[in-house]
Amino acid sequence: MIQVQCRCHGRLNELLPPSQRWRVRTMHLKQEITLQQLLIPLHIPHPEVDLVMVNGAPARLDYCVRHGDQIHIYPDIGDIDDAAIVPLRVRPLPRARFILDVHLGRLARRLRLLGLDCWYRSQMDDRAIVRLARIQERVILTRDRGLLQRVEVSHGYYVRAIRPEAQLREVLARFEPGPWLRPLSRCMRCNGLIETMSGEEVQRLSRPDLEREFSVIYRCVGCHQLYWQGSHYEQLRKYVDQLLS
Ligand SMILES: [Zn+2]
């Protein structure tokens, strides 16, 4: 029997049952396993972990745990004051781009409303999500820990909150996507960018009602949905201000 002591730090405690938070846990293992496998009974998806220290030294997730190991698991390198220590994920993704699993449609719409690039389909299996996340360098957002525990996943986040507004605030706090926020620049339906239509294009629409009422008409480059700054726009504007307050 292998016995190890294990402690989770910072926001990783939110993923543990209340009785196991903020304390050292002794684990009894029947056989040698890797650190990545050790995270599974803890219900901590490995993309949530940025650093593991074993007996005071950083370890990779393929390290095989040994009897007597003292293991500390950290959500990010910020908790450690030592320039010599590098995190598990050395290269952060270049920008805030997400892919959301099928249960997070309402969160996807809100993130798009703020202008963030969010791939979302109401029907998509886990394998396709993981594949696309890798190809397009997107962070997976999900409430399915099993999805994040797949070996091929590198960047992902388990969304804790249930309500979409709370989920949005959580994602904004976690990823700080400030430089990429462009409210009302992206289509909430399809994630396409919204562009201003030229006078000729507007004429071709044959919508005199719109032409009379609004000097500028916008269109989604993806699904061709039309947008204009009517009363609905004002409501959305207020909603965005509320979300970002
Ligand atoms: Zn669209």
Coordinates of C-alpha atoms and ligand atoms in Angstrom, one line a residue:
M1 CA 0.0 0.0 0.0
I2 CA 1.3 3.4 -1.0
Q3 CA 0.5 6.3 1.3
V4 CA 0.8 9.9 0.2
Q5 CA -0.2 13.2 1.7
C6 CA -1.8 15.7 -0.6
R7 CA -2.9 19.3 -0.3
C8 CA -4.8 21.5 -2.8
H9 CA -4.2 25.2 -2.8
G10 CA -6.2 28.3 -3.8
R11 CA -9.3 28.0 -6.0
L12 CA -8.7 24.2 -6.4
N13 CA -10.5 23.9 -3.0
E14 CA -13.7 25.0 -4.7
L15 CA -13.6 21.7 -6.6
L16 CA -13.4 19.6 -3.4
P17 CA -16.2 18.5 -1.1
P18 CA -16.5 21.0 1.8
S19 CA -15.1 18.5 4.3
Q20 CA -11.8 18.1 2.3
R21 CA -11.1 21.8 1.6
W22 CA -8.0 23.6 3.0
R23 CA -6.5 20.6 4.7
V24 CA -3.9 17.9 4.1
R25 CA -5.5 14.7 2.9
T26 CA -3.9 11.3 3.3
M27 CA -4.4 9.0 0.3
H28 CA -3.9 5.2 0.3
L29 CA -3.1 3.8 -3.2
K30 CA -3.1 0.1 -4.1
Q31 CA -0.6 0.7 -6.9
E32 CA 1.8 3.2 -8.3
I33 CA 0.0 5.9 -10.3
T34 CA 1.0 9.2 -12.0
L35 CA 0.1 12.6 -10.6
Q36 CA -2.4 13.0 -13.5
Q37 CA -4.2 9.8 -12.3
L38 CA -4.0 11.0 -8.7
L39 CA -6.1 14.0 -9.7
I40 CA -9.0 11.9 -10.8
P41 CA -10.1 10.6 -7.4
L42 CA -9.7 14.2 -6.2
H43 CA -12.1 15.3 -9.0
I44 CA -9.7 18.0 -10.1
P45 CA -9.3 18.2 -13.9
H46 CA -5.6 18.6 -14.8
P47 CA -6.1 21.8 -16.9
E48 CA -7.0 23.5 -13.6
V49 CA -3.6 22.7 -12.2
D50 CA -0.6 24.9 -13.1
L51 CA 2.0 23.5 -10.6
V52 CA 2.6 20.4 -8.6
M53 CA 5.3 20.3 -5.9
V54 CA 6.4 16.9 -4.6
N55 CA 8.6 16.9 -1.5
G56 CA 9.4 20.5 -2.2
A57 CA 10.4 20.2 -5.9
P58 CA 8.2 20.8 -9.0
A59 CA 7.0 17.6 -10.7
R60 CA 5.4 16.8 -14.1
L61 CA 2.0 15.2 -14.3
D62 CA 3.6 11.9 -15.5
Y63 CA 5.6 11.6 -12.3
C64 CA 4.8 8.3 -10.5
V65 CA 3.9 8.9 -6.9
R66 CA 5.9 7.1 -4.2
H67 CA 5.2 6.0 -0.6
G68 CA 5.6 9.0 1.7
D69 CA 5.4 11.7 -0.9
Q70 CA 4.2 15.1 0.2
I71 CA 2.2 16.6 -2.7
H72 CA 1.1 20.2 -3.0
I73 CA -1.2 21.1 -5.9
Y74 CA -1.6 24.7 -7.1
P75 CA -4.0 26.4 -9.6
D76 CA -1.4 28.8 -10.7
I77 CA 2.2 29.8 -10.4
G78 CA 1.3 33.1 -8.8
D79 CA 1.1 31.3 -5.4
I80 CA 4.8 30.4 -5.4
D81 CA 7.5 33.0 -4.9
D82 CA 10.4 31.3 -6.7
A83 CA 11.6 32.5 -10.1
A84 CA 13.3 29.1 -10.8
I85 CA 9.9 27.2 -10.8
V86 CA 8.1 26.9 -14.1
P87 CA 4.4 26.0 -14.4
L88 CA 3.1 22.9 -16.1
R89 CA 1.6 25.0 -19.0
V90 CA 4.5 27.2 -20.0
R91 CA 2.8 28.7 -23.0
P92 CA -0.4 30.5 -22.2
L93 CA -2.9 30.6 -25.1
P94 CA -2.3 33.8 -27.2
R95 CA -5.7 35.3 -26.7
A96 CA -9.0 34.8 -25.0
R97 CA -10.7 32.4 -27.4
F98 CA -13.1 29.8 -26.0
I99 CA -15.0 26.7 -26.9
L100 CA -18.0 25.9 -24.8
D101 CA -19.7 22.6 -24.2
V102 CA -23.2 22.0 -25.3
H103 CA -24.7 22.9 -21.9
L104 CA -23.3 26.4 -21.8
G105 CA -25.3 28.1 -24.6
R106 CA -26.5 31.0 -22.5
L107 CA -23.0 31.7 -21.3
A108 CA -21.8 31.6 -24.9
R109 CA -24.4 34.2 -26.0
R110 CA -23.3 36.5 -23.2
L111 CA -19.6 36.2 -24.0
R112 CA -20.3 36.9 -27.6
L113 CA -22.3 39.9 -26.6
L114 CA -19.1 41.3 -25.1
G115 CA -17.3 40.5 -28.3
L116 CA -15.4 37.4 -27.2
D117 CA -14.7 34.7 -29.7
C118 CA -16.8 31.7 -28.6
W119 CA -17.3 28.5 -30.5
Y120 CA -20.5 26.9 -29.5
R121 CA -22.9 24.4 -31.1
S122 CA -25.9 22.9 -29.3
Q123 CA -24.9 19.5 -30.5
M124 CA -21.2 18.5 -30.5
D125 CA -19.6 15.5 -28.9
D126 CA -16.7 15.7 -26.5
R127 CA -14.1 14.4 -28.9
A128 CA -15.0 17.1 -31.5
I129 CA -14.8 19.8 -28.8
V130 CA -11.3 18.6 -27.7
R131 CA -10.1 18.4 -31.3
L132 CA -11.3 21.8 -32.2
A133 CA -9.9 23.3 -29.0
R134 CA -6.4 22.0 -29.9
I135 CA -6.6 23.1 -33.6
Q136 CA -7.9 26.6 -33.0
E137 CA -6.1 27.1 -29.6
R138 CA -9.3 27.6 -27.6
V139 CA -9.8 27.3 -23.9
I140 CA -12.6 24.7 -23.1
L141 CA -15.3 26.0 -20.8
T142 CA -17.5 23.3 -19.3
R143 CA -19.4 22.0 -16.3
D144 CA -18.3 18.5 -17.1
R145 CA -15.2 17.5 -15.3
G146 CA -14.9 14.3 -17.3
L147 CA -14.4 16.3 -20.5
L148 CA -11.5 18.3 -18.9
Q149 CA -10.0 15.1 -17.5
R150 CA -9.4 13.7 -21.0
V151 CA -5.6 13.4 -21.5
E152 CA -5.6 15.4 -24.8
V153 CA -7.0 18.5 -23.1
S154 CA -4.4 21.2 -22.4
H155 CA -6.3 24.4 -21.6
G156 CA -9.7 24.3 -19.9
Y157 CA -11.7 25.6 -17.0
Y158 CA -14.5 24.1 -15.0
V159 CA -17.2 26.7 -14.6
R160 CA -18.4 26.6 -11.0
A161 CA -21.5 28.8 -11.1
I162 CA -24.9 27.6 -12.3
R163 CA -26.6 30.9 -13.4
P164 CA -25.3 32.4 -16.7
E165 CA -24.7 35.9 -15.3
A166 CA -22.6 34.4 -12.4
Q167 CA -20.8 32.2 -14.9
L168 CA -19.9 35.2 -17.0
R169 CA -18.5 37.1 -14.1
E170 CA -16.5 34.0 -13.1
V171 CA -15.0 33.6 -16.6
L172 CA -14.2 37.4 -16.8
A173 CA -12.5 37.2 -13.3
R174 CA -10.6 34.0 -14.2
F175 CA -9.3 35.0 -17.7
E176 CA -9.3 38.8 -17.5
P177 CA -10.0 39.2 -21.2
G178 CA -10.1 43.0 -21.0
P179 CA -8.0 43.7 -24.2
W180 CA -10.4 41.6 -26.3
L181 CA -13.7 43.0 -25.1
R182 CA -15.6 44.6 -27.9
P183 CA -19.2 44.8 -26.8
L184 CA -21.8 44.4 -29.5
S185 CA -19.3 43.7 -32.2
R186 CA -20.1 40.0 -32.6
C187 CA -23.2 38.1 -33.5
M188 CA -24.8 36.4 -30.5
R189 CA -26.4 33.7 -32.8
C190 CA -23.3 32.5 -34.7
N191 CA -20.1 34.2 -33.3
G192 CA -19.6 36.0 -36.6
L193 CA -18.2 39.6 -36.6
I194 CA -20.7 42.4 -37.3
E195 CA -19.8 44.8 -40.0
T196 CA -21.3 48.1 -41.3
M197 CA -23.2 47.8 -44.6
S198 CA -22.4 50.1 -47.4
G199 CA -25.1 52.3 -48.9
E200 CA -25.3 50.1 -52.0
E201 CA -25.7 47.0 -49.9
V202 CA -28.5 48.6 -47.9
Q203 CA -30.3 49.5 -51.1
R204 CA -30.1 45.9 -52.3
L205 CA -31.9 44.9 -49.1
S206 CA -35.1 46.6 -50.3
R207 CA -36.0 47.5 -46.8
P208 CA -37.2 51.2 -47.1
D209 CA -38.5 51.0 -43.6
L210 CA -35.0 50.5 -42.2
E211 CA -33.4 53.0 -44.6
R212 CA -35.9 55.6 -43.5
E213 CA -35.4 55.0 -39.8
F214 CA -31.7 54.3 -39.4
S215 CA -28.6 55.9 -41.0
V216 CA -26.4 52.9 -40.4
I217 CA -27.3 49.2 -40.8
Y218 CA -25.1 46.4 -39.7
R219 CA -24.8 42.8 -40.8
C220 CA -23.2 39.6 -39.4
V221 CA -20.6 38.3 -41.8
G222 CA -21.4 34.7 -40.7
C223 CA -25.2 34.3 -40.8
H224 CA -26.2 37.7 -42.5
Q225 CA -28.4 38.6 -39.6
L226 CA -29.2 42.4 -39.8
Y227 CA -28.7 44.7 -36.8
W228 CA -29.6 48.4 -36.2
Q229 CA -29.4 50.7 -33.3
G230 CA -33.1 50.6 -32.3
S231 CA -34.7 50.3 -28.9
H232 CA -33.4 46.7 -28.6
Y233 CA -29.9 48.0 -29.0
E234 CA -30.3 50.5 -26.1
Q235 CA -31.5 47.6 -23.9
L236 CA -28.5 45.5 -24.9
R237 CA -26.2 48.4 -24.2
K238 CA -27.6 48.8 -20.7
Y239 CA -27.3 45.1 -20.2
V240 CA -23.7 45.1 -21.2
D241 CA -22.9 48.0 -18.8
Q242 CA -24.6 46.0 -16.1
L243 CA -22.6 42.8 -16.9
L244 CA -19.3 44.8 -16.9
S245 CA -20.1 46.8 -13.8
Ligands
ZN1 ZN -24.4 35.7 -37.2

